[in-house]
Amino acid sequence: MKKYTGYLLVGLMSSMTTLGGFYFMNESGNNPFITDANNSKNGDFQLVDYKGNYGYDAPNFVEASKKAVHTVVSIKNYSNQKQQQQQQFDPFDFFFGQPEQQQRRGQQQQQQPDQPSGMGSGVIISQDGYIVTNNHVIAGASKIEVTLNNQKSYIAELVGTDPSTDIALLKISEKGLPFTKFVDSDAINVGDWVLAVGNPFGLTSTVTAGIVSAKGRSINILGKNSESPIESFIQTDAAINPGNSGGALVNANGDLIGINTAISSPTGAYSGYGFAVPTNLVKKVVEDIKSYGIVQRGYLGIKGFDLSNDQAVAQYNKEFKKNIKTQNGVMVTELVSKGSAIDSGIENGDIITEVDGKEVTSFSSLSFLVGSKRPGDKVNIKVRRGAADKTYTITLKDAKGGTKIRSKADLSPTEILGAEFEPLTERQKDSFGINYGVMVKNLDNSGKLAAAGVQDEFIILSVNDKEVSSQDAIEKILKNYKGRVSIKFADYYGRIYTKGFTMD
């Protein structure tokens, strides 16, 4: 009885406190609920006008929601069983569910071959059926199904992907679709209202509201899927959950400012913050994929570290006996051979502070500013050297050292495969008991080999049933080849696999 009495006392105290608060607010004229004996019957409580006592218009997201939900689609990723079994660990599991739960769910789906292996969202960006989503939403898919807000479904064509930004472009055969407009993501401010629109947990057309919590945020998630990730996320506290990936982050007018990509969560569900790829980067990626089939990206050709990172600065000072202070900017520690910067006048030890007049606050901001350019573009790089500031004009190159725009048709077979290949040493041949094969090096996670389950230092034994012993041999077999490719390869332990993919 004492236990229940305790709960009752707490309840009474809480009620008295609440009533006292209402009384105080009435006395001070700030009560959001007013009693007017002259204008109400029996002194009933009346709600004040929406903007009455607050002095401003409360946000109204009704029109923005109506506009946005019709442009956001549900996406189902169908993968065959062999692909699922060979699928490597996905770092996004840390952001969208516990890995063990994902694995159990994947095993259950393997037992039901007509069930999707993954679900997410996408955004219609043109009336003729182009749709933006996340690369990780459609990764490994043998079939991609898109369902509109009106429940009409389509099988989508994968136009292209960019693991460096986690963006993918799809196309469905339809006309006259509602679509969202891109707006300048640089123009948004921390504190601006935003809506997240998507299909969390399979719940279609879900809208949540929040604000922009930060800009230019790096969370080190894309490095597992790309050697040159570009992370400059919009951070928001609008609730984002599994299934929201690839959905829209829109402003209060319902216009697109970002593509929802990840959440930071210890449980795999929303617990405070979500992250979206800003539209200025999305727009550039989409335009490149549509025009060239691949993303055109300029590289500065430096290695360095983030001077806003306390630990990195402390490590550098300890190793080189320096006394650099934590600050904005990127310290250049190495100039890459055949890179854009090596012949420009930039030196090791320079601190990059601006690109085309825009401040470099971190390595992620530098990657964003340069990665938004194409090979052949000229950029003005401002550096601090000692007490002096210097500016250099640099012509950007691609990852291979070229300055020309290249289309998908210009890629070599090994670039499409996404790796370099070294002949085996005699010791390696003896170790594996073979006299042919090539070692995989510098694997690109966006290439065909990575999608087939090949990893760095695996050994490619044959391509289309032809034994290979050099990179030139692979180039010769696949030059101008279209259609199904069969590869035989061995892993670190000598286990042999045969996989296939399509060269188109």
CSV table of N, CA and C in Angstrom, one decimal, residues 63-208:
chain,number,residue,atom,x,y,z
A,63,GLU,N,1.8,21.8,-47.2
A,63,GLU,CA,2.0,21.9,-48.7
A,63,GLU,C,3.3,21.3,-49.1
A,64,ALA,N,4.4,21.5,-48.3
A,64,ALA,CA,5.7,20.9,-48.7
A,64,ALA,C,5.6,19.4,-48.6
A,65,SER,N,4.8,18.8,-47.7
A,65,SER,CA,4.7,17.4,-47.6
A,65,SER,C,3.9,16.8,-48.8
A,66,LYS,N,2.8,17.5,-49.1
A,66,LYS,CA,2.0,17.1,-50.3
A,66,LYS,C,2.8,17.1,-51.6
A,67,LYS,N,3.7,18.1,-51.7
A,67,LYS,CA,4.5,18.2,-52.9
A,67,LYS,C,5.6,17.1,-52.9
A,68,ALA,N,6.2,16.8,-51.8
A,68,ALA,CA,7.3,15.9,-51.7
A,68,ALA,C,7.0,14.5,-51.8
A,69,VAL,N,5.9,14.0,-51.2
A,69,VAL,CA,5.6,12.6,-51.1
A,69,VAL,C,5.3,12.0,-52.5
A,70,HIS,N,4.8,12.8,-53.4
A,70,HIS,CA,4.5,12.3,-54.7
A,70,HIS,C,5.8,12.1,-55.6
A,71,THR,N,6.9,12.6,-55.1
A,71,THR,CA,8.2,12.5,-55.9
A,71,THR,C,9.1,11.5,-55.3
A,72,VAL,N,8.7,10.9,-54.1
A,72,VAL,CA,9.6,9.9,-53.4
A,72,VAL,C,9.0,8.5,-53.7
A,73,VAL,N,9.9,7.6,-54.0
A,73,VAL,CA,9.5,6.2,-54.4
A,73,VAL,C,10.1,5.2,-53.5
A,74,SER,N,9.5,4.0,-53.5
A,74,SER,CA,10.0,2.9,-52.7
A,74,SER,C,10.8,2.0,-53.7
A,75,ILE,N,12.0,1.5,-53.2
A,75,ILE,CA,12.9,0.7,-54.0
A,75,ILE,C,13.1,-0.6,-53.4
A,76,LYS,N,13.0,-1.7,-54.2
A,76,LYS,CA,13.3,-3.0,-53.7
A,76,LYS,C,14.5,-3.6,-54.5
A,77,ASN,N,15.4,-4.1,-53.8
A,77,ASN,CA,16.6,-4.7,-54.3
A,77,ASN,C,16.5,-6.2,-54.3
A,78,TYR,N,16.5,-6.8,-55.5
A,78,TYR,CA,16.4,-8.3,-55.6
A,78,TYR,C,17.8,-8.8,-56.0
A,79,SER,N,18.4,-9.6,-55.2
A,79,SER,CA,19.7,-10.2,-55.5
A,79,SER,C,19.5,-11.7,-55.5
A,80,ASN,N,20.2,-12.4,-56.4
A,80,ASN,CA,20.1,-13.9,-56.4
A,80,ASN,C,20.9,-14.5,-55.2
A,81,GLN,N,20.6,-15.7,-54.9
A,81,GLN,CA,21.2,-16.3,-53.7
A,81,GLN,C,22.7,-16.3,-53.7
A,82,LYS,N,23.3,-16.6,-54.8
A,82,LYS,CA,24.8,-16.7,-54.8
A,82,LYS,C,25.4,-15.3,-54.5
A,83,GLN,N,24.7,-14.3,-55.1
A,83,GLN,CA,25.3,-13.0,-54.8
A,83,GLN,C,25.1,-12.6,-53.3
A,84,GLN,N,24.0,-13.0,-52.7
A,84,GLN,CA,23.8,-12.8,-51.3
A,84,GLN,C,24.9,-13.5,-50.4
A,85,GLN,N,25.1,-14.8,-50.8
A,85,GLN,CA,26.1,-15.6,-50.0
A,85,GLN,C,27.5,-15.0,-50.1
A,86,GLN,N,27.8,-14.4,-51.3
A,86,GLN,CA,29.2,-13.9,-51.5
A,86,GLN,C,29.3,-12.4,-51.0
A,87,GLN,N,28.2,-11.8,-50.7
A,87,GLN,CA,28.2,-10.4,-50.4
A,87,GLN,C,29.1,-10.1,-49.2
A,88,GLN,N,30.0,-9.2,-49.3
A,88,GLN,CA,30.9,-8.9,-48.2
A,88,GLN,C,30.2,-8.0,-47.1
A,89,PHE,N,30.8,-7.9,-46.0
A,89,PHE,CA,30.2,-7.1,-44.9
A,89,PHE,C,30.0,-5.6,-45.4
A,90,ASP,N,28.8,-5.1,-45.1
A,90,ASP,CA,28.5,-3.8,-45.5
A,90,ASP,C,28.6,-2.8,-44.4
A,91,PRO,N,29.5,-1.8,-44.5
A,91,PRO,CA,29.7,-0.9,-43.4
A,91,PRO,C,28.4,-0.1,-43.0
A,92,PHE,N,27.4,0.0,-44.0
A,92,PHE,CA,26.2,0.7,-43.7
A,92,PHE,C,25.4,-0.1,-42.6
A,93,ASP,N,25.7,-1.4,-42.4
A,93,ASP,CA,25.0,-2.1,-41.3
A,93,ASP,C,25.1,-1.4,-40.0
A,94,PHE,N,26.3,-0.7,-39.8
A,94,PHE,CA,26.5,0.0,-38.5
A,94,PHE,C,25.5,1.1,-38.4
A,95,PHE,N,25.0,1.6,-39.5
A,95,PHE,CA,24.2,2.8,-39.5
A,95,PHE,C,22.7,2.4,-39.7
A,96,PHE,N,22.4,1.3,-40.3
A,96,PHE,CA,21.1,0.9,-40.5
A,96,PHE,C,20.8,-0.5,-40.0
A,97,GLY,N,21.2,-0.9,-38.8
A,97,GLY,CA,20.9,-2.1,-38.2
A,97,GLY,C,22.1,-2.9,-37.8
A,98,GLN,N,21.9,-3.7,-36.8
A,98,GLN,CA,23.0,-4.5,-36.2
A,98,GLN,C,23.4,-5.6,-37.2
A,99,PRO,N,24.7,-5.8,-37.5
A,99,PRO,CA,25.1,-6.7,-38.5
A,99,PRO,C,24.6,-8.1,-38.3
A,100,GLU,N,24.5,-8.6,-37.0
A,100,GLU,CA,24.0,-9.9,-36.8
A,100,GLU,C,22.5,-10.0,-37.3
A,101,GLN,N,21.7,-9.0,-37.0
A,101,GLN,CA,20.3,-9.0,-37.4
A,101,GLN,C,20.2,-9.0,-38.9
A,102,GLN,N,21.1,-8.2,-39.6
A,102,GLN,CA,21.1,-8.1,-41.0
A,102,GLN,C,21.4,-9.5,-41.6
A,103,GLN,N,22.4,-10.2,-41.0
A,103,GLN,CA,22.8,-11.5,-41.5
A,103,GLN,C,21.7,-12.5,-41.4
A,104,ARG,N,21.0,-12.5,-40.2
A,104,ARG,CA,19.9,-13.4,-40.1
A,104,ARG,C,18.8,-13.1,-41.0
A,105,ARG,N,18.5,-11.8,-41.2
A,105,ARG,CA,17.4,-11.5,-42.2
A,105,ARG,C,17.8,-11.9,-43.6
A,106,GLY,N,19.1,-11.7,-43.9
A,106,GLY,CA,19.6,-12.1,-45.3
A,106,GLY,C,19.4,-13.6,-45.5
A,107,GLN,N,19.7,-14.4,-44.4
A,107,GLN,CA,19.6,-15.9,-44.6
A,107,GLN,C,18.1,-16.3,-44.7
A,108,GLN,N,17.2,-15.6,-44.0
A,108,GLN,CA,15.8,-15.9,-44.2
A,108,GLN,C,15.3,-15.5,-45.6
A,109,GLN,N,15.9,-14.4,-46.2
A,109,GLN,CA,15.5,-14.0,-47.5
A,109,GLN,C,16.0,-15.0,-48.6
A,110,GLN,N,17.1,-15.6,-48.3
A,110,GLN,CA,17.7,-16.6,-49.2
A,110,GLN,C,16.7,-17.8,-49.4
A,111,GLN,N,16.0,-18.1,-48.4
A,111,GLN,CA,15.1,-19.2,-48.4
A,111,GLN,C,13.8,-18.9,-49.2
A,112,GLN,N,13.6,-17.6,-49.5
A,112,GLN,CA,12.5,-17.1,-50.2
A,112,GLN,C,13.0,-16.3,-51.4
A,113,PRO,N,13.3,-17.0,-52.6
A,113,PRO,CA,14.0,-16.4,-53.7
A,113,PRO,C,13.3,-15.2,-54.3
A,114,ASP,N,11.9,-15.1,-54.1
A,114,ASP,CA,11.2,-14.0,-54.8
A,114,ASP,C,11.0,-12.8,-53.8
A,115,GLN,N,11.7,-12.8,-52.7
A,115,GLN,CA,11.7,-11.7,-51.7
A,115,GLN,C,12.8,-10.8,-51.9
A,116,PRO,N,12.6,-9.5,-51.8
A,116,PRO,CA,13.7,-8.5,-51.9
A,116,PRO,C,14.8,-8.7,-50.8
A,117,SER,N,16.0,-8.5,-51.2
A,117,SER,CA,17.1,-8.6,-50.2
A,117,SER,C,17.4,-7.3,-49.5
A,118,GLY,N,16.8,-6.2,-50.0
A,118,GLY,CA,16.9,-4.9,-49.4
A,118,GLY,C,15.9,-3.9,-49.9
A,119,MET,N,15.6,-2.9,-49.1
A,119,MET,CA,14.6,-1.9,-49.4
A,119,MET,C,15.1,-0.5,-49.1
A,120,GLY,N,14.7,0.4,-49.8
A,120,GLY,CA,15.1,1.8,-49.6
A,120,GLY,C,14.1,2.8,-50.3
A,121,SER,N,14.6,4.0,-50.5
A,121,SER,CA,13.8,5.0,-51.2
A,121,SER,C,14.6,5.6,-52.3
A,122,GLY,N,13.9,6.4,-53.1
A,122,GLY,CA,14.5,7.2,-54.2
A,122,GLY,C,13.7,8.4,-54.5
A,123,VAL,N,14.2,9.3,-55.3
A,123,VAL,CA,13.6,10.6,-55.6
A,123,VAL,C,13.5,10.8,-57.1
A,124,ILE,N,12.3,11.0,-57.6
A,124,ILE,CA,12.1,11.3,-59.0
A,124,ILE,C,12.6,12.7,-59.3
A,125,ILE,N,13.5,12.9,-60.3
A,125,ILE,CA,14.1,14.2,-60.5
A,125,ILE,C,13.8,14.7,-61.9
A,126,SER,N,13.0,13.9,-62.7
A,126,SER,CA,12.6,14.4,-64.0
A,126,SER,C,11.2,13.7,-64.4
A,127,GLN,N,10.5,14.4,-65.2
A,127,GLN,CA,9.2,13.9,-65.6
A,127,GLN,C,9.3,12.6,-66.5
A,128,ASP,N,10.4,12.3,-67.1
A,128,ASP,CA,10.6,11.2,-67.9
A,128,ASP,C,11.2,10.0,-67.2
A,129,GLY,N,11.3,10.0,-65.8
A,129,GLY,CA,11.6,8.8,-65.1
A,129,GLY,C,12.9,8.6,-64.5
A,130,TYR,N,13.8,9.6,-64.5
A,130,TYR,CA,15.1,9.5,-63.8
A,130,TYR,C,14.9,9.6,-62.3
A,131,ILE,N,15.5,8.7,-61.6
A,131,ILE,CA,15.4,8.6,-60.1
A,131,ILE,C,16.8,8.5,-59.5
A,132,VAL,N,17.0,9.3,-58.4
A,132,VAL,CA,18.2,9.3,-57.6
A,132,VAL,C,18.0,8.5,-56.4
A,133,THR,N,18.9,7.7,-56.0
A,133,THR,CA,18.9,6.9,-54.8
A,133,THR,C,20.3,6.8,-54.3
A,134,ASN,N,20.5,6.0,-53.2
A,134,ASN,CA,21.9,5.7,-52.7
A,134,ASN,C,22.4,4.4,-53.4
A,135,ASN,N,23.8,4.5,-53.6
A,135,ASN,CA,24.4,3.3,-54.2
A,135,ASN,C,24.2,2.1,-53.3
A,136,HIS,N,24.3,2.2,-52.0
A,136,HIS,CA,24.2,1.1,-51.2
A,136,HIS,C,22.8,0.5,-51.2
A,137,VAL,N,21.8,1.2,-51.6
A,137,VAL,CA,20.4,0.7,-51.7
A,137,VAL,C,20.3,-0.3,-52.8
A,138,ILE,N,21.0,-0.1,-53.9
A,138,ILE,CA,20.8,-1.0,-55.1
A,138,ILE,C,22.1,-1.9,-55.3
A,139,ALA,N,23.1,-1.8,-54.4
A,139,ALA,CA,24.3,-2.6,-54.6
A,139,ALA,C,24.0,-4.1,-54.7
A,140,GLY,N,24.6,-4.7,-55.7
A,140,GLY,CA,24.4,-6.2,-55.9
A,140,GLY,C,23.1,-6.6,-56.5
A,141,ALA,N,22.3,-5.7,-56.9
A,141,ALA,CA,20.9,-6.1,-57.4
A,141,ALA,C,21.0,-6.8,-58.7
A,142,SER,N,20.2,-7.8,-58.9
A,142,SER,CA,20.0,-8.4,-60.2
A,142,SER,C,18.7,-7.9,-60.8
A,143,LYS,N,17.8,-7.3,-59.9
A,143,LYS,CA,16.6,-6.7,-60.4
A,143,LYS,C,16.2,-5.6,-59.4
A,144,ILE,N,15.8,-4.4,-59.9
A,144,ILE,CA,15.4,-3.3,-59.1
A,144,ILE,C,14.0,-2.9,-59.4
A,145,GLU,N,13.1,-3.0,-58.4
A,145,GLU,CA,11.7,-2.6,-58.5
A,145,GLU,C,11.4,-1.3,-57.9
A,146,VAL,N,10.8,-0.4,-58.6
A,146,VAL,CA,10.4,0.9,-58.1
A,146,VAL,C,8.9,1.0,-58.0
A,147,THR,N,8.4,1.5,-56.8
A,147,THR,CA,7.0,1.7,-56.6
A,147,THR,C,6.7,3.1,-56.3
A,148,LEU,N,5.8,3.7,-57.1
A,148,LEU,CA,5.5,5.1,-56.9
A,148,LEU,C,4.5,5.3,-55.8
A,149,ASN,N,4.3,6.5,-55.4
A,149,ASN,CA,3.4,6.8,-54.3
A,149,ASN,C,1.9,6.4,-54.6
A,150,ASN,N,1.6,6.3,-55.9
A,150,ASN,CA,0.3,5.8,-56.3
A,150,ASN,C,0.2,4.3,-56.4
A,151,GLN,N,1.3,3.6,-55.9
A,151,GLN,CA,1.4,2.1,-55.9
A,151,GLN,C,1.6,1.5,-57.2
A,152,LYS,N,1.9,2.2,-58.3
A,152,LYS,CA,2.2,1.6,-59.5
A,152,LYS,C,3.7,1.2,-59.5
A,153,SER,N,4.0,0.0,-60.0
A,153,SER,CA,5.4,-0.5,-59.9
A,153,SER,C,6.0,-0.6,-61.3
A,154,TYR,N,7.4,-0.5,-61.3
A,154,TYR,CA,8.2,-0.6,-62.5
A,154,TYR,C,9.5,-1.4,-62.2
A,155,ILE,N,10.0,-2.0,-63.2
A,155,ILE,CA,11.4,-2.5,-63.2
A,155,ILE,C,12.3,-1.5,-63.7
A,156,ALA,N,13.3,-1.0,-62.9
A,156,ALA,CA,14.1,0.1,-63.2
A,156,ALA,C,15.4,-0.4,-63.9
A,157,GLU,N,15.9,0.5,-64.7
A,157,GLU,CA,17.3,0.3,-65.3
A,157,GLU,C,18.3,1.1,-64.5
A,158,LEU,N,19.4,0.4,-64.2
A,158,LEU,CA,20.5,1.1,-63.4
A,158,LEU,C,21.3,1.9,-64.5
A,159,VAL,N,21.3,3.2,-64.4
A,159,VAL,CA,22.0,4.0,-65.4
A,159,VAL,C,23.5,4.1,-65.0
A,160,GLY,N,23.7,4.3,-63.7
A,160,GLY,CA,25.1,4.4,-63.2
A,160,GLY,C,25.2,4.7,-61.7
A,161,THR,N,26.4,4.5,-61.2
A,161,THR,CA,26.6,4.6,-59.8
A,161,THR,C,27.9,5.4,-59.5
A,162,ASP,N,28.0,5.9,-58.3
A,162,ASP,CA,29.2,6.6,-57.8
A,162,ASP,C,29.4,6.3,-56.3
A,163,PRO,N,30.2,5.2,-56.0
A,163,PRO,CA,30.4,4.8,-54.6
A,163,PRO,C,31.1,5.9,-53.8
A,164,SER,N,31.8,6.8,-54.5
A,164,SER,CA,32.5,7.9,-53.8
A,164,SER,C,31.6,8.8,-53.1
A,165,THR,N,30.4,9.0,-53.6
A,165,THR,CA,29.4,9.8,-53.0
A,165,THR,C,28.2,9.0,-52.5
A,166,ASP,N,28.1,7.7,-52.8
A,166,ASP,CA,27.0,6.8,-52.5
A,166,ASP,C,25.7,7.3,-53.2
A,167,ILE,N,25.9,7.7,-54.4
A,167,ILE,CA,24.8,8.1,-55.3
A,167,ILE,C,24.6,7.1,-56.5
A,168,ALA,N,23.4,6.8,-56.8
A,168,ALA,CA,23.1,6.0,-58.0
A,168,ALA,C,21.9,6.6,-58.7
A,169,LEU,N,21.9,6.4,-60.1
A,169,LEU,CA,20.9,6.9,-60.9
A,169,LEU,C,20.1,5.8,-61.6
A,170,LEU,N,18.8,5.8,-61.5
A,170,LEU,CA,17.9,4.8,-62.1
A,170,LEU,C,17.1,5.5,-63.1
A,171,LYS,N,16.4,4.6,-64.0
A,171,LYS,CA,15.5,5.1,-65.0
A,171,LYS,C,14.4,4.2,-65.2
A,172,ILE,N,13.1,4.7,-65.1
A,172,ILE,CA,11.9,3.9,-65.4
A,172,ILE,C,11.3,4.4,-66.7
A,173,SER,N,10.6,3.6,-67.4
A,173,SER,CA,9.9,3.9,-68.7
A,173,SER,C,8.5,4.5,-68.4
A,174,GLU,N,8.5,5.8,-68.2
A,174,GLU,CA,7.2,6.5,-67.9
A,174,GLU,C,7.4,8.0,-68.2
A,175,LYS,N,6.3,8.6,-68.5
A,175,LYS,CA,6.3,10.1,-68.8
A,175,LYS,C,5.3,10.8,-67.9
A,176,GLY,N,5.5,12.1,-67.8
A,176,GLY,CA,4.6,12.9,-67.1
A,176,GLY,C,4.6,12.7,-65.6
A,177,LEU,N,5.7,12.3,-65.0
A,177,LEU,CA,5.8,12.0,-63.6
A,177,LEU,C,6.0,13.3,-62.8
A,178,PRO,N,5.5,13.3,-61.6
A,178,PRO,CA,5.8,14.5,-60.7
A,178,PRO,C,7.3,14.3,-60.3
A,179,PHE,N,8.0,15.5,-60.2
A,179,PHE,CA,9.4,15.4,-59.9
A,179,PHE,C,9.8,16.6,-59.0
A,180,THR,N,10.9,16.4,-58.3
A,180,THR,CA,11.3,17.4,-57.3
A,180,THR,C,12.4,18.3,-58.0
A,181,LYS,N,12.4,19.6,-57.6
A,181,LYS,CA,13.4,20.5,-58.1
A,181,LYS,C,14.6,20.6,-57.1
A,182,PHE,N,15.8,20.6,-57.7
A,182,PHE,CA,17.0,20.9,-56.9
A,182,PHE,C,17.1,22.3,-56.6
A,183,VAL,N,17.5,22.6,-55.4
A,183,VAL,CA,17.9,24.0,-55.0
A,183,VAL,C,19.3,24.0,-54.5
A,184,ASP,N,19.9,25.2,-54.4
A,184,ASP,CA,21.3,25.4,-54.0
A,184,ASP,C,21.5,24.9,-52.5
A,185,SER,N,22.1,23.8,-52.3
A,185,SER,CA,22.3,23.3,-50.9
A,185,SER,C,23.3,24.2,-50.2
A,186,ASP,N,24.2,25.0,-50.9
A,186,ASP,CA,25.1,25.9,-50.2
A,186,ASP,C,24.3,27.0,-49.5
A,187,ALA,N,23.1,27.3,-50.0
A,187,ALA,CA,22.4,28.4,-49.5
A,187,ALA,C,21.6,28.1,-48.2
A,188,ILE,N,21.5,26.8,-47.8
A,188,ILE,CA,20.8,26.5,-46.6
A,188,ILE,C,21.7,26.9,-45.4
A,189,ASN,N,21.0,27.1,-44.3
A,189,ASN,CA,21.7,27.5,-43.1
A,189,ASN,C,21.5,26.5,-41.9
A,190,VAL,N,22.4,26.4,-41.0
A,190,VAL,CA,22.2,25.7,-39.8
A,190,VAL,C,21.0,26.3,-39.1
A,191,GLY,N,20.0,25.5,-38.7
A,191,GLY,CA,18.8,26.0,-38.1
A,191,GLY,C,17.6,26.1,-39.0
A,192,ASP,N,17.8,26.0,-40.3
A,192,ASP,CA,16.7,26.0,-41.3
A,192,ASP,C,15.8,24.7,-41.1
A,193,TRP,N,14.5,24.9,-41.2
A,193,TRP,CA,13.6,23.7,-41.2
A,193,TRP,C,13.8,22.8,-42.4
A,194,VAL,N,13.7,21.5,-42.2
A,194,VAL,CA,13.8,20.5,-43.3
A,194,VAL,C,12.9,19.4,-43.0
A,195,LEU,N,12.5,18.7,-44.1
A,195,LEU,CA,11.7,17.5,-44.0
A,195,LEU,C,12.4,16.3,-44.6
A,196,ALA,N,12.3,15.2,-43.9
A,196,ALA,CA,12.9,13.9,-44.5
A,196,ALA,C,11.7,13.1,-44.9
A,197,VAL,N,11.7,12.7,-46.2
A,197,VAL,CA,10.6,11.9,-46.8
A,197,VAL,C,11.2,10.6,-47.3
A,198,GLY,N,10.5,9.5,-47.0
A,198,GLY,CA,11.0,8.2,-47.4
A,198,GLY,C,10.0,7.1,-47.0
A,199,ASN,N,10.6,5.9,-46.9
A,199,ASN,CA,9.8,4.7,-46.6
A,199,ASN,C,10.4,3.9,-45.5
A,200,PRO,N,10.5,4.4,-44.3
A,200,PRO,CA,11.2,3.7,-43.2
A,200,PRO,C,10.4,2.5,-42.7
A,201,PHE,N,11.2,1.4,-42.5
A,201,PHE,CA,10.6,0.2,-42.0
A,201,PHE,C,9.4,-0.3,-43.0
A,202,GLY,N,9.5,0.1,-44.2
A,202,GLY,CA,8.5,-0.3,-45.2
A,202,GLY,C,7.2,0.5,-45.1
A,203,LEU,N,7.2,1.6,-44.3
A,203,LEU,CA,6.0,2.4,-44.2
A,203,LEU,C,6.1,3.5,-45.2
A,204,THR,N,5.3,3.4,-46.3
A,204,THR,CA,5.4,4.3,-47.4
A,204,THR,C,5.0,5.7,-47.1
A,205,SER,N,5.6,6.7,-47.8
A,205,SER,CA,5.3,8.1,-47.8
A,205,SER,C,5.3,8.7,-46.4
A,206,THR,N,6.4,8.5,-45.7
A,206,THR,CA,6.5,9.0,-44.3
A,206,THR,C,7.3,10.3,-44.3
A,207,VAL,N,6.8,11.3,-43.6
A,207,VAL,CA,7.4,12.6,-43.5
A,207,VAL,C,7.8,12.9,-42.1
A,208,THR,N,9.0,13.3,-41.8
A,208,THR,CA,9.4,13.8,-40.5
A,208,THR,C,10.0,15.1,-40.7
